[in-house]
Structures are given as structure tokens and as C-alpha cells.
Tab-separated table of C-alpha atoms in Angstrom:
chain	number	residue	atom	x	y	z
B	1	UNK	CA	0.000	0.000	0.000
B	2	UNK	CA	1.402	3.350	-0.887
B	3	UNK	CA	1.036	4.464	2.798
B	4	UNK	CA	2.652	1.610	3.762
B	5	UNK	CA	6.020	1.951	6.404
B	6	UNK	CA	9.415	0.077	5.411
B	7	UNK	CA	9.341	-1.681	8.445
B	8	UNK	CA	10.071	-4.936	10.040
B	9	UNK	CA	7.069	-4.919	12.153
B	10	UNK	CA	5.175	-3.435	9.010
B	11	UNK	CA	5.894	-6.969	6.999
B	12	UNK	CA	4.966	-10.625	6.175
B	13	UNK	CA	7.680	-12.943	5.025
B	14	UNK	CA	5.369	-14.928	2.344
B	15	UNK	CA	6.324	-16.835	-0.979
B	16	UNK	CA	5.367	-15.810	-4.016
B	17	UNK	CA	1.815	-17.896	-4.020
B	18	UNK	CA	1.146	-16.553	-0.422
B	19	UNK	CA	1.948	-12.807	-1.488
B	20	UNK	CA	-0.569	-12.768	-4.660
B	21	UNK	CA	-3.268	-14.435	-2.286
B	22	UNK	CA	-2.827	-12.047	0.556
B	23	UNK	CA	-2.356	-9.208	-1.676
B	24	UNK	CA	-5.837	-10.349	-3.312
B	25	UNK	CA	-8.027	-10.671	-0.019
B	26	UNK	CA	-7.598	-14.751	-0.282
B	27	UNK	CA	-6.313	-15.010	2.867
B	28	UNK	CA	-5.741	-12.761	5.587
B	29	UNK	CA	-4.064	-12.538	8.891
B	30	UNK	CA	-5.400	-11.332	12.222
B	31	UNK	CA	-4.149	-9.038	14.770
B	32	UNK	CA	-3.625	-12.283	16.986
B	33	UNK	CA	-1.550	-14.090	14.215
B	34	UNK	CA	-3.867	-16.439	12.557
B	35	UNK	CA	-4.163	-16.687	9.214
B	36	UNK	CA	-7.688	-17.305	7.916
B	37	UNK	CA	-8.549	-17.720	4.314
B	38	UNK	CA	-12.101	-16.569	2.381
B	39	UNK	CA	-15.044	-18.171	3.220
B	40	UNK	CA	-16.007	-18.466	-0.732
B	41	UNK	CA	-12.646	-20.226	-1.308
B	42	UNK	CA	-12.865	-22.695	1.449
B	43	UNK	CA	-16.020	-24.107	-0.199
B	44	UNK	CA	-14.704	-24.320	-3.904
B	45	UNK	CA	-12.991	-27.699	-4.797
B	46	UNK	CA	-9.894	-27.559	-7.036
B	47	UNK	CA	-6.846	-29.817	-6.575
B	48	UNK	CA	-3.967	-30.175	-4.728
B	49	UNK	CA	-2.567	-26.356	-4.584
B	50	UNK	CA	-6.240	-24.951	-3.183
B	51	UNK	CA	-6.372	-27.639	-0.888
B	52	UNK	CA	-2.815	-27.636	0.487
B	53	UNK	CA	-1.330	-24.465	-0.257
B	54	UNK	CA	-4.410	-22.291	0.627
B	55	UNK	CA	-7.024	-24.307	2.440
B	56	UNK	CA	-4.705	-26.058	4.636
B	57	UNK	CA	-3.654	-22.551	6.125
B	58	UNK	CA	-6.917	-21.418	7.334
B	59	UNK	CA	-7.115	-20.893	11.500
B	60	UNK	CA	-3.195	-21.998	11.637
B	61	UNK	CA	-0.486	-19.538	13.607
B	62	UNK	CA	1.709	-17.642	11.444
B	63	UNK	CA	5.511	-18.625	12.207
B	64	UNK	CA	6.978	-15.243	14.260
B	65	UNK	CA	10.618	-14.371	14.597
B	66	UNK	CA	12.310	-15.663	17.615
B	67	UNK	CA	12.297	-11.527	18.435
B	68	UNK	CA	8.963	-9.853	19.826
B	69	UNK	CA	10.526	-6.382	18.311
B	70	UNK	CA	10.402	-8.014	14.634
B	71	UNK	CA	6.829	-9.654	15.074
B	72	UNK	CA	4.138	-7.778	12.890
B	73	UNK	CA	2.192	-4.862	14.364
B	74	UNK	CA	-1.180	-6.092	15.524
B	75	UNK	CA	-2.162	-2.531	14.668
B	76	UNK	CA	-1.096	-2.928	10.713
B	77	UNK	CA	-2.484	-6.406	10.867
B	78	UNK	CA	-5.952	-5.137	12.680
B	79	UNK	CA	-5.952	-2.437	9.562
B	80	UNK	CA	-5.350	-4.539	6.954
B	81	UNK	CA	-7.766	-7.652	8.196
B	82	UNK	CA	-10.420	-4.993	8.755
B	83	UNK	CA	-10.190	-4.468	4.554
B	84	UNK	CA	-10.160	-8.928	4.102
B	85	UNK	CA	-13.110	-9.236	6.191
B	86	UNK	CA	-14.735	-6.250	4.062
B	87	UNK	CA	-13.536	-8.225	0.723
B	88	UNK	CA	-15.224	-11.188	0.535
């Protein structure tokens, strides 16, 4: 997002199939670290990459750095969930 901040706690470390579906409101992350995916996508059926590389994720924890001080903002996660939940 343009107003975005160059931050540590102002990023996600995600491959490439992870950035285009957070980036496109398929999955989401809340301000407690659980990353949830689009209720419209968790009902469609098709293949292995929905299933495991998408589906699979919904309610788990993200991964955080072994350092609270590099953890993402809950307040940049809260902002950006708010728009997910709004998307779908």
C-alpha cells in the first residue's frame, strides 16, 4: 500500500503464491496471528494447490521471529484484516 512503512514490524515474510493471495483478499491474517482464508474459497474444490497451499492454512499460527521487536504490528495487521473481512 502506498502508505505503507518500510518496516520490520510493518511486513509478512510470504512466498510468491502466499503474497498474490494475501495481496488479493484470499487469505488474511489477524491481529492475533492467525491466518484465515475466504469463506467463498474454502467451499470451492480444485486440486492439490487450493487444498494444500491455501485451504490447509486457514485458523493456523503464522511462524513469528524468535524476536517480539520483529513480530508484525497487531495494529497494521488489525488495519489490513479490517479491509479482508470487508472483501469477501
Amino acid at each position: 500500500m502506498p502508505e505503507g512503512k518500510s518496516t520490520i514490524e510493518n511486513g509478512l515474510s510470504l512466498c510468491k503464491l502466499h503474497h498474490s493471495a494475501y495481496d488479493a483478499f484470499i487469505i488474511g491474517v489477524t491481529p492475533d496471528y492467525v491466518i484465515q482464508v475466504r469463506a467463498d474459497i474454502l467451499e470451492e474444490e480444485d486440486g492439490s494447490v487450493l487444498q494444500h497451499g491455501l485451504k490447509g492454512l486457514h485458523k493456523s499460527k503464522l511462524i513469528l521471529p524468535s524476536s517480539k521487536s520483529h513480530y508484525p504490528s497487531r495494529e497494521a495487521l488489525e488495519w489490513r484484516y479490517s479491509r479482508f473481512t470487508r472483501a469477501g
